Amino acid sequence: MAHPKYDNMYIKAMGSTVAICDINDPHNQQFLRAHDMEISALAISASGGLIASSQVGTVHQPGYHAPVIVWNYETRKDIYVLTGHTKRVRLLEFSPDERFLAGTGDDCLLYIWDMQTGEVIFGKKFDEPVILFEWGNLSEKGRRSTYEVLLVSTGGGPQDDVQHCELAYDPIRAQWMLSMDNVNMPSGGLARTYYSAMISADKQFMLCGTSVGDMLVFNMKNSVYRASVPVCSSGLISLCVNEESGEVYCGGGDGTLKKLRGNDLRWELCGEAMLDGKIVSLSIMANNVEMLAGTASGTQYRILLHDLSATIISTSHTNKVTCSSFGSRSDVFATGDDSGCIKVWDLSDYATIMTLAEKKSGSVNCICWITNAAIVAGFDDSFIRCFDAVTGKKMWEIPNAHKGAISSVATHTDQRLAFLVSGGEDGGVRVWALKNRELMIQFVEHRRPVTQVVVDVKKPNLIHSSSMDCSVLSYDLIKEKRIKSHMVREGSFLSMSQRLDSEQELVTSDANGRLLFWDCDYPEPVQMLQDPSRSILREVSVSPTGRYVATCGNDQLVKIFDLVEGGKLLSVGHGHSETINSIQWSPDEKQLVSVGDDCCCCVWNFYGNDGGEA
């Protein structure tokens, strides 16, 4: 949502963090961290001085509590932590004078808090969840203002209940009361599910977007239904009103953006545009020249109000991100998700260089680079596919490379050798010639799925594999046989990396939250680091210099350890709201990229012993 005061600033939720962004400078981002689950609702006050955010119910503490946090925009500090909701908060709305904040949730509760004290001034439990809440006119009655409210709750039947309410202070009871009056609907009834609501610029009409794609108009003064205006198909998901011109912008489930002008029974179409995906949010910027639009396809647009011409600001994954990889460049990396989508990103402006989708192939489980020109990915459908890193064109594929999903891939290219190593859920490790994709050699010694394959950093004729069977095996491609094995009794190995310094030890992460260091000359680990949370470590990545090691996993945290100082925990990064699946260092060791089940890609700046930040 756009900031109402500053022309270039906007606020969005990313995982468990609130991001304050500059539309003209993608590197100017500031993060508000206090939530421990995915943020489910955001609101900003009319002056832009307050931000409210809430989340889905936490699983880290009993009770599934979903706190609401109110932030001071200027200081970036939290003012209040408001409790009471559980499960998930659906929406937050500041009153026009910023005196109150209303919040509704899946727990069927409506709370209204006083922003001067942080106390609850009204609370009510409904039979069904309140899905829409909009503040209307303010009027003076005595010493305190009276607030007009539009409220929509799920009726439990074929249609939702629309109510015209008034929030007023009762001096006799010495408390705030919310009186509710059902809106008069047509005698024949209107079976509608409501997706969005706004108050017209003149404060005379309630405008509601519905599941059938029409905009319903209600007279606020008389609480009477007035008109149904057809707008789009697949539901009218979002509405936005220009307070100066009175124009209404409608975002549809079919990707259409329409500009309407009128009131009461008469409405005319003034402009139309098509965006990529269901339009889930609309917000007019402070300059009143542009607006922001977000779609369900993960694309964010800036749109000129006068002609609705759109420019893409950013894109993102909309499914769980499963893997990431850097090539030899520090400013470009690739990611893949469980819908078969692959993106190549430019770190200079966080824009996507290339996006492709293999929709019938299942999840992208692993990804690596061939120099900087091509991307190799392993899929659920047992295929290994290679794509051009700039155009996304498929260059070649290896069908049925394993019996089951591909779990790991790695490549090596030099003047003498150019090969691809793959690991699969069948426990096999296979080596393919990159020139003609012919199978050179295979090893079938693991009894459970292979989780990582690595080409040795010093001797490319050696390859290493880790597996869920608690073993690490090393193979010599010249001798065509296994030359070393390391095993533990418990703790499936989920990832593996290799140090460039020391003795080029292999480092594994396991399901018991351990980092084990393996030297080829010793059968037992030469060093062990225990993760402080003792949770599952999904991936381990050794820095290019070999001094630092980064981990990620089920505790939703990125951790960096300093190996020179005996494995000292150097930094902990909090940015994700769900399991982190992958973390990778940039070749210059100045940044890390982490991806996870929350569909987020987090970029962390690393300053050596000073720690890292996103």
PDB file of N, CA and C in Angstrom, residues 366-370 376 384 406-413 418-423 430-432 434 452-456 463-464:
ATOM      1  N   CYS A 366      16.206 -28.761  -7.461  1.00  0.00           N
ATOM      2  CA  CYS A 366      17.611 -28.374  -7.380  1.00  0.00           C
ATOM      3  C   CYS A 366      17.970 -27.578  -8.625  1.00  0.00           C
ATOM      4  N   ILE A 367      19.016 -26.769  -8.493  1.00  0.00           N
ATOM      5  CA  ILE A 367      19.385 -25.884  -9.594  1.00  0.00           C
ATOM      6  C   ILE A 367      20.870 -25.572  -9.509  1.00  0.00           C
ATOM      7  N   CYS A 368      21.517 -25.448 -10.673  1.00  0.00           N
ATOM      8  CA  CYS A 368      22.919 -25.055 -10.718  1.00  0.00           C
ATOM      9  C   CYS A 368      23.193 -24.378 -12.055  1.00  0.00           C
ATOM     10  N   TRP A 369      24.408 -23.873 -12.211  1.00  0.00           N
ATOM     11  CA  TRP A 369      24.778 -23.106 -13.399  1.00  0.00           C
ATOM     12  C   TRP A 369      25.810 -23.844 -14.241  1.00  0.00           C
ATOM     13  N   ILE A 370      25.795 -23.599 -15.566  1.00  0.00           N
ATOM     14  CA  ILE A 370      26.896 -23.944 -16.456  1.00  0.00           C
ATOM     15  C   ILE A 370      27.538 -22.621 -16.850  1.00  0.00           C
ATOM     16  N   VAL A 376      20.874 -25.419 -15.128  1.00  0.00           N
ATOM     17  CA  VAL A 376      20.474 -26.821 -15.108  1.00  0.00           C
ATOM     18  C   VAL A 376      19.603 -27.045 -13.882  1.00  0.00           C
ATOM     19  N   ILE A 384      16.007 -33.878 -16.109  1.00  0.00           N
ATOM     20  CA  ILE A 384      16.979 -32.804 -15.926  1.00  0.00           C
ATOM     21  C   ILE A 384      16.884 -31.917 -17.157  1.00  0.00           C
ATOM     22  N   ILE A 406      14.525 -35.868  -9.189  1.00  0.00           N
ATOM     23  CA  ILE A 406      15.919 -35.451  -9.128  1.00  0.00           C
ATOM     24  C   ILE A 406      16.087 -34.602  -7.876  1.00  0.00           C
ATOM     25  N   SER A 407      17.057 -34.928  -7.040  1.00  0.00           N
ATOM     26  CA  SER A 407      17.194 -34.232  -5.760  1.00  0.00           C
ATOM     27  C   SER A 407      18.393 -33.294  -5.704  1.00  0.00           C
ATOM     28  N   SER A 408      19.395 -33.483  -6.583  1.00  0.00           N
ATOM     29  CA  SER A 408      20.556 -32.610  -6.553  1.00  0.00           C
ATOM     30  C   SER A 408      21.287 -32.669  -7.891  1.00  0.00           C
ATOM     31  N   VAL A 409      21.826 -31.536  -8.315  1.00  0.00           N
ATOM     32  CA  VAL A 409      22.639 -31.468  -9.526  1.00  0.00           C
ATOM     33  C   VAL A 409      23.849 -30.574  -9.267  1.00  0.00           C
ATOM     34  N   ALA A 410      24.948 -30.887  -9.961  1.00  0.00           N
ATOM     35  CA  ALA A 410      26.160 -30.081  -9.898  1.00  0.00           C
ATOM     36  C   ALA A 410      26.892 -30.231 -11.218  1.00  0.00           C
ATOM     37  N   THR A 411      27.597 -29.192 -11.632  1.00  0.00           N
ATOM     38  CA  THR A 411      28.319 -29.232 -12.899  1.00  0.00           C
ATOM     39  C   THR A 411      29.780 -28.868 -12.694  1.00  0.00           C
ATOM     40  N   HIS A 412      30.605 -29.301 -13.651  1.00  0.00           N
ATOM     41  CA  HIS A 412      32.011 -28.905 -13.692  1.00  0.00           C
ATOM     42  C   HIS A 412      32.411 -28.704 -15.139  1.00  0.00           C
ATOM     43  N   THR A 413      33.062 -27.594 -15.439  1.00  0.00           N
ATOM     44  CA  THR A 413      33.551 -27.334 -16.791  1.00  0.00           C
ATOM     45  C   THR A 413      34.948 -26.745 -16.720  1.00  0.00           C
ATOM     46  N   ALA A 418      34.001 -31.615 -18.871  1.00  0.00           N
ATOM     47  CA  ALA A 418      32.718 -30.905 -18.782  1.00  0.00           C
ATOM     48  C   ALA A 418      31.655 -31.952 -18.509  1.00  0.00           C
ATOM     49  N   PHE A 419      31.194 -32.010 -17.259  1.00  0.00           N
ATOM     50  CA  PHE A 419      30.239 -33.048 -16.904  1.00  0.00           C
ATOM     51  C   PHE A 419      29.210 -32.524 -15.913  1.00  0.00           C
ATOM     52  N   LEU A 420      28.151 -33.292 -15.801  1.00  0.00           N
ATOM     53  CA  LEU A 420      27.041 -33.009 -14.892  1.00  0.00           C
ATOM     54  C   LEU A 420      26.874 -34.190 -13.953  1.00  0.00           C
ATOM     55  N   VAL A 421      26.744 -33.906 -12.674  1.00  0.00           N
ATOM     56  CA  VAL A 421      26.489 -34.936 -11.668  1.00  0.00           C
ATOM     57  C   VAL A 421      25.070 -34.760 -11.143  1.00  0.00           C
ATOM     58  N   SER A 422      24.326 -35.843 -11.041  1.00  0.00           N
ATOM     59  CA  SER A 422      22.956 -35.782 -10.522  1.00  0.00           C
ATOM     60  C   SER A 422      22.755 -36.824  -9.439  1.00  0.00           C
ATOM     61  N   GLY A 423      21.934 -36.478  -8.469  1.00  0.00           N
ATOM     62  CA  GLY A 423      21.518 -37.407  -7.429  1.00  0.00           C
ATOM     63  C   GLY A 423      20.008 -37.502  -7.414  1.00  0.00           C
ATOM     64  N   ARG A 430      24.698 -40.252 -10.679  1.00  0.00           N
ATOM     65  CA  ARG A 430      25.019 -40.467 -12.080  1.00  0.00           C
ATOM     66  C   ARG A 430      25.814 -39.274 -12.625  1.00  0.00           C
ATOM     67  N   VAL A 431      26.740 -39.601 -13.540  1.00  0.00           N
ATOM     68  CA  VAL A 431      27.591 -38.590 -14.157  1.00  0.00           C
ATOM     69  C   VAL A 431      27.309 -38.582 -15.661  1.00  0.00           C
ATOM     70  N   TRP A 432      27.017 -37.379 -16.182  1.00  0.00           N
ATOM     71  CA  TRP A 432      26.631 -37.223 -17.578  1.00  0.00           C
ATOM     72  C   TRP A 432      27.621 -36.309 -18.285  1.00  0.00           C
ATOM     73  N   LEU A 434      28.421 -33.355 -20.556  1.00  0.00           N
ATOM     74  CA  LEU A 434      27.658 -32.167 -20.930  1.00  0.00           C
ATOM     75  C   LEU A 434      27.568 -31.996 -22.440  1.00  0.00           C
ATOM     76  N   GLN A 452      22.493 -34.386  -1.673  1.00  0.00           N
ATOM     77  CA  GLN A 452      23.423 -33.404  -2.230  1.00  0.00           C
ATOM     78  C   GLN A 452      24.540 -34.120  -2.978  1.00  0.00           C
ATOM     79  N   VAL A 453      24.920 -33.579  -4.127  1.00  0.00           N
ATOM     80  CA  VAL A 453      26.126 -34.017  -4.827  1.00  0.00           C
ATOM     81  C   VAL A 453      27.040 -32.813  -4.983  1.00  0.00           C
ATOM     82  N   VAL A 454      28.344 -33.033  -4.800  1.00  0.00           N
ATOM     83  CA  VAL A 454      29.332 -31.959  -4.835  1.00  0.00           C
ATOM     84  C   VAL A 454      30.530 -32.421  -5.638  1.00  0.00           C
ATOM     85  N   VAL A 455      31.004 -31.584  -6.559  1.00  0.00           N
ATOM     86  CA  VAL A 455      32.265 -31.832  -7.250  1.00  0.00           C
ATOM     87  C   VAL A 455      33.395 -31.265  -6.390  1.00  0.00           C
ATOM     88  N   ASP A 456      34.427 -32.054  -6.155  1.00  0.00           N
ATOM     89  CA  ASP A 456      35.506 -31.637  -5.263  1.00  0.00           C
ATOM     90  C   ASP A 456      36.126 -30.323  -5.734  1.00  0.00           C
ATOM     91  N   ILE A 463      34.011 -36.820  -6.728  1.00  0.00           N
ATOM     92  CA  ILE A 463      32.691 -36.284  -6.425  1.00  0.00           C
ATOM     93  C   ILE A 463      32.223 -36.877  -5.101  1.00  0.00           C
ATOM     94  N   HIS A 464      31.373 -36.140  -4.428  1.00  0.00           N
ATOM     95  CA  HIS A 464      30.890 -36.541  -3.106  1.00  0.00           C
ATOM     96  C   HIS A 464      29.362 -36.490  -3.094  1.00  0.00           C
TER      97      HIS A 464
END
